[in-house]
mmCIF file of C-alpha atoms in Angstrom:
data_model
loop_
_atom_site.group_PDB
_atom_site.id
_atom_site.type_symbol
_atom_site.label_atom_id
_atom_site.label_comp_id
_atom_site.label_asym_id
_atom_site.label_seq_id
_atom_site.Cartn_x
_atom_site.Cartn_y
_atom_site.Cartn_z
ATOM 1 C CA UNK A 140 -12.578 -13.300 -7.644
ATOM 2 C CA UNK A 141 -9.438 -12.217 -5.670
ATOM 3 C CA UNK A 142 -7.282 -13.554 -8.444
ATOM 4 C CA UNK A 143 -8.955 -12.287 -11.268
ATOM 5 C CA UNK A 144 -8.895 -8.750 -9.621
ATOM 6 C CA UNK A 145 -5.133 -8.564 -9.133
ATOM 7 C CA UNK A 146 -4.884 -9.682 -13.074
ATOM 8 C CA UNK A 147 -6.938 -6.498 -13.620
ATOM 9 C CA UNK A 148 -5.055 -4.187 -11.572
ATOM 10 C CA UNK A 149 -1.930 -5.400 -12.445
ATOM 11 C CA UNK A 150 -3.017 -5.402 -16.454
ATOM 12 C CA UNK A 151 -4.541 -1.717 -15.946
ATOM 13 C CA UNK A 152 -0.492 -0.792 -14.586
ATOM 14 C CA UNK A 153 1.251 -2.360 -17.649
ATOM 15 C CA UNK A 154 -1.336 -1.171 -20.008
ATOM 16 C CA UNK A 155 -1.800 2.487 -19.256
ATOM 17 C CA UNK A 156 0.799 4.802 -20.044
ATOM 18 C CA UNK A 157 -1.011 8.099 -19.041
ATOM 19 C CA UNK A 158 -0.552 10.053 -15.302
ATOM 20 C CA UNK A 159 -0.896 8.010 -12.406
ATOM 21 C CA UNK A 160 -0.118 10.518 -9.630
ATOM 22 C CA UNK A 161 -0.524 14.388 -9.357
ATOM 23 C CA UNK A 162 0.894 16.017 -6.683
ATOM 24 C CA UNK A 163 1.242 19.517 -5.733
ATOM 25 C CA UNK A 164 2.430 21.046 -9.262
ATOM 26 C CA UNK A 165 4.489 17.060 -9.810
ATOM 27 C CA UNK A 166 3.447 15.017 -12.387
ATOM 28 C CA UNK A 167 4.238 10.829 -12.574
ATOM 29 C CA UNK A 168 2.930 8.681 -14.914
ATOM 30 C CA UNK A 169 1.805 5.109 -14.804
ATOM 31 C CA UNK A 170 5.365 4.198 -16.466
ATOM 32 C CA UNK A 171 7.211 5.403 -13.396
ATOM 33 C CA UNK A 172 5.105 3.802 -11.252
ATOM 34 C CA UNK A 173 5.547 0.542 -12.946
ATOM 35 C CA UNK A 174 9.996 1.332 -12.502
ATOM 36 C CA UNK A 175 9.298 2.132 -8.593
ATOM 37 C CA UNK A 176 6.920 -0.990 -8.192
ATOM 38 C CA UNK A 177 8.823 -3.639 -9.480
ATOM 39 C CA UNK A 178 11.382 -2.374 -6.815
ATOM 40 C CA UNK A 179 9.158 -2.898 -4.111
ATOM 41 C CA UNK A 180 8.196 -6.313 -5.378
ATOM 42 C CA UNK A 181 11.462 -7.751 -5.463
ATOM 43 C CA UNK A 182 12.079 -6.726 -2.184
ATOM 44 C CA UNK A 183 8.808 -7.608 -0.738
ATOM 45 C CA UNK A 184 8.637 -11.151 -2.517
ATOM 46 C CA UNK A 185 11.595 -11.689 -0.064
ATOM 47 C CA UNK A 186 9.000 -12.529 2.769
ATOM 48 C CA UNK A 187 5.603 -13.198 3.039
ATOM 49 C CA UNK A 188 2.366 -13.038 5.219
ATOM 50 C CA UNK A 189 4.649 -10.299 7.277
ATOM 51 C CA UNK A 190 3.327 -7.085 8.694
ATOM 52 C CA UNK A 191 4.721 -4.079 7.307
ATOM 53 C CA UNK A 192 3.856 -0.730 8.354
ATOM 54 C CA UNK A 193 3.345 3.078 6.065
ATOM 55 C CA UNK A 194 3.540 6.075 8.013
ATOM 56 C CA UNK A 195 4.615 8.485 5.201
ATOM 57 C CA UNK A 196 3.219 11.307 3.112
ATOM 58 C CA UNK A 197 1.587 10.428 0.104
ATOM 59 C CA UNK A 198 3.992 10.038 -2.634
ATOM 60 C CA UNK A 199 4.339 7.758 -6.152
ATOM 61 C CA UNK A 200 7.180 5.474 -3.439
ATOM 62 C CA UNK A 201 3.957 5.403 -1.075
ATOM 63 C CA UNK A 202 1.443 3.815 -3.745
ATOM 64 C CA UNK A 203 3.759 1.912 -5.252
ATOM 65 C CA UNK A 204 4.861 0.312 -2.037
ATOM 66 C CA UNK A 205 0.388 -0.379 -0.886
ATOM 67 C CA UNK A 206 0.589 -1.939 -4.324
ATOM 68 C CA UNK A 207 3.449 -4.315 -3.553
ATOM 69 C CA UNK A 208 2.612 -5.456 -0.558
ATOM 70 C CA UNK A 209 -1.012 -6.789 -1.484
ATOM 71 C CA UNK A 210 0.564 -8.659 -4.374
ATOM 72 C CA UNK A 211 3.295 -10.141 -2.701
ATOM 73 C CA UNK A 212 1.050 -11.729 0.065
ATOM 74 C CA UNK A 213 1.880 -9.459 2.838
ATOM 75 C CA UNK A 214 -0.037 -6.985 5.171
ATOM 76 C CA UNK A 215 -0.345 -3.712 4.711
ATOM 77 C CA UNK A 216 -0.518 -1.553 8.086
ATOM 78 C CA UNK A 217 -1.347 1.821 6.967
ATOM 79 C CA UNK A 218 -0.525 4.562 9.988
ATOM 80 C CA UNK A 219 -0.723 8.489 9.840
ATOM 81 C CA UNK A 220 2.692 10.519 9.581
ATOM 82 C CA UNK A 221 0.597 12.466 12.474
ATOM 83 C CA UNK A 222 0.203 9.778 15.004
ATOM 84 C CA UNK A 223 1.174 10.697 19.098
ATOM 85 C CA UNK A 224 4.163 8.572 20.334
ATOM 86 C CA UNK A 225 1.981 6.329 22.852
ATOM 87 C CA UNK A 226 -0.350 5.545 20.388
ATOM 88 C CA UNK A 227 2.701 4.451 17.785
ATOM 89 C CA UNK A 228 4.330 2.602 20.365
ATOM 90 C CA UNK A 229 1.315 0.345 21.208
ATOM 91 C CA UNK A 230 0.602 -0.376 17.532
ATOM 92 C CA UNK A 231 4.328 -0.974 16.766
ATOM 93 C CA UNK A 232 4.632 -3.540 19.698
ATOM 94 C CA UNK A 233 1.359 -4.847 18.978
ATOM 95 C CA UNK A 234 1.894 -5.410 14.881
ATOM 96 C CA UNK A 235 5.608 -6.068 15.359
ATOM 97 C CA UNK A 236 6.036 -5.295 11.389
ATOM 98 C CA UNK A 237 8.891 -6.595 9.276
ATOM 99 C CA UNK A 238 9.511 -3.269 7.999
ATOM 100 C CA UNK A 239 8.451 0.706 9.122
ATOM 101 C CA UNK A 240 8.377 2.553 5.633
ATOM 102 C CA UNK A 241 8.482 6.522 5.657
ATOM 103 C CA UNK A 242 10.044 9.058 3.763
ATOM 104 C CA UNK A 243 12.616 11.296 4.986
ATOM 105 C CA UNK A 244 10.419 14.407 6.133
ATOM 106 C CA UNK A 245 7.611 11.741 7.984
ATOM 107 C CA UNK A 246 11.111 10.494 9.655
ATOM 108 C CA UNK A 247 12.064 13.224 10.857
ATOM 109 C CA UNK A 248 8.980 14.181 12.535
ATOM 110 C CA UNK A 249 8.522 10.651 13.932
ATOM 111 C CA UNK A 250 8.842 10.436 17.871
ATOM 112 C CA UNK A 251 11.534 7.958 18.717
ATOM 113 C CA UNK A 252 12.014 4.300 18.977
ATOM 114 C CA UNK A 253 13.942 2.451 21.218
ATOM 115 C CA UNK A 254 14.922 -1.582 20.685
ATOM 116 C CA UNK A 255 14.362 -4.009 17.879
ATOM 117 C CA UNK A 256 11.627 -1.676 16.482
ATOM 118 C CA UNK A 257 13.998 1.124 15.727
ATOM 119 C CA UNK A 258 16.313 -1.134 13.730
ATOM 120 C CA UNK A 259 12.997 -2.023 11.216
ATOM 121 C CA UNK A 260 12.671 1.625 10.141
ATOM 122 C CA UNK A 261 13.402 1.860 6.569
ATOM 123 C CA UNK A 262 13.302 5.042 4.351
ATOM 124 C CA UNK A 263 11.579 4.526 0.475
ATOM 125 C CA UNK A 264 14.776 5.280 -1.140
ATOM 126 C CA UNK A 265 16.583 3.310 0.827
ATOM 127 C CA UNK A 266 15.049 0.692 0.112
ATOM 128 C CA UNK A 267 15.057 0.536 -3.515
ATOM 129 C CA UNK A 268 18.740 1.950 -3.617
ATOM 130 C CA UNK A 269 20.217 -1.740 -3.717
ATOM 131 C CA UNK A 270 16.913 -3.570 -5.187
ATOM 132 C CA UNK A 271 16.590 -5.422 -8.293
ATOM 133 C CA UNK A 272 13.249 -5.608 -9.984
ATOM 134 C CA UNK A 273 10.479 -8.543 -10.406
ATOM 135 C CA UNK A 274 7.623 -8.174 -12.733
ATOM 136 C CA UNK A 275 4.532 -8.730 -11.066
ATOM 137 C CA UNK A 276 3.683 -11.338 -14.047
ATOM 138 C CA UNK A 277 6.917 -13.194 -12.016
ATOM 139 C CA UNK A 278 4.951 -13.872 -8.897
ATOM 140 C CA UNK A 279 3.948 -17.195 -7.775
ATOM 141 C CA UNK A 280 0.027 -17.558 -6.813
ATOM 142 C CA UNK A 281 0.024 -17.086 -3.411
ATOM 143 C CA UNK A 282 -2.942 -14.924 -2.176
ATOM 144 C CA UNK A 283 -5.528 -16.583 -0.289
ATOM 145 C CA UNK A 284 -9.071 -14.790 -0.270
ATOM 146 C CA UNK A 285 -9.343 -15.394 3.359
ATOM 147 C CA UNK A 286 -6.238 -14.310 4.325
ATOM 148 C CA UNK A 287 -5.401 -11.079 5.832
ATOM 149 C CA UNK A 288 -4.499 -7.886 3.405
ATOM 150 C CA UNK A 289 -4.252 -4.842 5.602
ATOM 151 C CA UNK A 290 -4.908 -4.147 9.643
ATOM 152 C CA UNK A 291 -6.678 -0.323 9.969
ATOM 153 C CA UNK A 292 -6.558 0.653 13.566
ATOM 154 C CA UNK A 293 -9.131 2.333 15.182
ATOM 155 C CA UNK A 294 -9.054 5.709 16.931
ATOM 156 C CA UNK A 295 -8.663 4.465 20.487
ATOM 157 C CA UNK A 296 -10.984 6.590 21.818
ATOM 158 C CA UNK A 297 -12.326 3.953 23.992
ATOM 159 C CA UNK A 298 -9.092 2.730 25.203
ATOM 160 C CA UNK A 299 -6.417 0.735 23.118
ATOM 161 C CA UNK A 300 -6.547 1.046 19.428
ATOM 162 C CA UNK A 301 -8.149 -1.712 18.252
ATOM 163 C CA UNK A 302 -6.513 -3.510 15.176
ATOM 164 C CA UNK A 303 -9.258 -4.381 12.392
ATOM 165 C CA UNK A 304 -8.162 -7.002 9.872
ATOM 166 C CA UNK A 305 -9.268 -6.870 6.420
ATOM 167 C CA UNK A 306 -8.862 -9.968 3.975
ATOM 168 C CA UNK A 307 -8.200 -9.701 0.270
ATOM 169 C CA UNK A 308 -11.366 -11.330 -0.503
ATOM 170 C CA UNK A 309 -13.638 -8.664 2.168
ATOM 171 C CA UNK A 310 -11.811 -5.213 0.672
ATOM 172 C CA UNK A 311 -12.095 -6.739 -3.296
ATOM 173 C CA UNK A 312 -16.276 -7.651 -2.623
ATOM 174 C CA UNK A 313 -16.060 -3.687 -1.358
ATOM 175 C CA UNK A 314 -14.113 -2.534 -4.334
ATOM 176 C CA UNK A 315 -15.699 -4.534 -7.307
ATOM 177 C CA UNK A 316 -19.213 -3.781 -6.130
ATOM 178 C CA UNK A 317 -18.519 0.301 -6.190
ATOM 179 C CA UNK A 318 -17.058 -0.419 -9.756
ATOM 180 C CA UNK A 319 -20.152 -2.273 -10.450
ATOM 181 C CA UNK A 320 -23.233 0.346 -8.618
ATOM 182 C CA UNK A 321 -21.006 3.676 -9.805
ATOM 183 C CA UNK A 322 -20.272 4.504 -13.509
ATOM 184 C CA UNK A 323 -16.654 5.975 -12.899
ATOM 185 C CA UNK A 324 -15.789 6.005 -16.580
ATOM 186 C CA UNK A 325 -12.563 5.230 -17.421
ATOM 187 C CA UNK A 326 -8.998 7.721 -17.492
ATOM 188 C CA UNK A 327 -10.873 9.732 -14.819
ATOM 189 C CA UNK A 328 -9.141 11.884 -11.628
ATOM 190 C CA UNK A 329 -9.411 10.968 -8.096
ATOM 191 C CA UNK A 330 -9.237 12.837 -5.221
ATOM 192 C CA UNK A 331 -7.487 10.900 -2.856
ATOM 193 C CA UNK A 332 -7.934 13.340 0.296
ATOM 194 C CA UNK A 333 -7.872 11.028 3.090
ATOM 195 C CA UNK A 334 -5.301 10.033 5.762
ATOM 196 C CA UNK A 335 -4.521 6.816 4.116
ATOM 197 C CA UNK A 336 -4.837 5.748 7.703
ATOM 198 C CA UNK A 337 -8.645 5.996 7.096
ATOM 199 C CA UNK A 338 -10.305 3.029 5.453
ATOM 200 C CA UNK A 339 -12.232 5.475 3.154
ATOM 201 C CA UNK A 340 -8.521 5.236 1.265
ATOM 202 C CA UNK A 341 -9.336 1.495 -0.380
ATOM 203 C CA UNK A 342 -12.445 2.269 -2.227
ATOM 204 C CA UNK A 343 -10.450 5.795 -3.536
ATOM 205 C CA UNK A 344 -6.751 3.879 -4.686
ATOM 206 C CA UNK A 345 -7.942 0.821 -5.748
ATOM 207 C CA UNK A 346 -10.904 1.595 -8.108
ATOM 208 C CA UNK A 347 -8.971 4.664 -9.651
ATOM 209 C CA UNK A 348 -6.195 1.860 -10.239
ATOM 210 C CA UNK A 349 -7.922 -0.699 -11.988
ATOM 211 C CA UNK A 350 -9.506 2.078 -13.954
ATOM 212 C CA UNK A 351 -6.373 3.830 -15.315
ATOM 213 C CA UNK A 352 -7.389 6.800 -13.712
ATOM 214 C CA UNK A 353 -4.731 9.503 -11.771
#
């Protein structure tokens, strides 16, 4: 199942050639997305089974980066641009992530680190400024269903943030059945209003993904 569902999402990328993103009065289309992606693979097929951590604004460099991570057998760690310092700095030390992706206005507004974890902070374009690019098609078979695909951390109300993993083969049962129970239709338009901090986000991207939709 896990397999056969990153065929389709991948396939639903390469074949579309319609919007994939609207933002604000912006416009990008599944074409770009495919340019920015195979950036983000390439460097992301680097490693593997690492934690790397999203605390930006929603962007086509923020999807396309969710997107590469899954496929190239690493863990997505999905954190709001809004989150306190404490509460950053216990997730940070807890996750110890390969990389810290933002963009350049989340940066800015991000309290500061001190140590290793400072030197893991990378911005999107910096990141694909030097990076060649892989086709996903390139990719060696390494996803295991039980593995782990993303950690969501809770709100901490009760005391430390508590760090919920999710394995490709748990989030994909989630996904497929909604595409199964709900009649989306195909080339339709999602509204992706959640914090993608908010597990709400998976059954939003990756349905409107494998469906072509924007």
């Amino acid at each position: 199942m896990v397999q056969e569902f990153y065929k389709k999402l991948v396939k639903s990328i390469y074949e579309n050639e319609g919007t994939f993103l609207k933002c604000g009065s912006d416009n990008y289309s599944y074409k770009q997305l495919r340019k920015v992606l195979e950036g983000f693979l390439w460097q992301f097929s680097q490693i593997e089974r690492q934690p790397i951590v999203i605390i930006a604004e929603k962007s086509l460099e923020m999807y396309a980066a969710i997107i590469a991570i899954i496929l190239t057998n690493n863990i997505w760690v999905p954190l709001s641009p809004q989150i306190g310092a404490k509460r950053l700095s216990s997730i940070l030390n807890r996750v110890n992530p390969k990389y810290i992706i933002s963009d350049e206005i989340t940066y800015s507004k991000l309290p500061s680190l001190e140590g290793t974890l400072a030197n893991n902070i990378v911005i999107f374009n910096h990141l694909l400024e030097n990076a060649k690019r892989l086709k996903p098609n390139t990719l060696k078979d390494v996803v295991v269903s039980e593995e782990t695909a993303m950690i969501y951390f809770t709100s901490g109300s009760t005391g430390e943030p508590k760090g919920v993993l999710i394995s490709h083969q748990s989030y994909i049962v989630n996904v497929t059945d909604m595409l199964r129970i709900i009649d989306y239709g195909k080339n339709k338009v999602f509204a992706d209003i959640h914090d993608t901090s908010f597990v709400i986000s998976i059954p939003v991207i990756f349905p409107c993904i494998v469906l072509g939709g924007t």
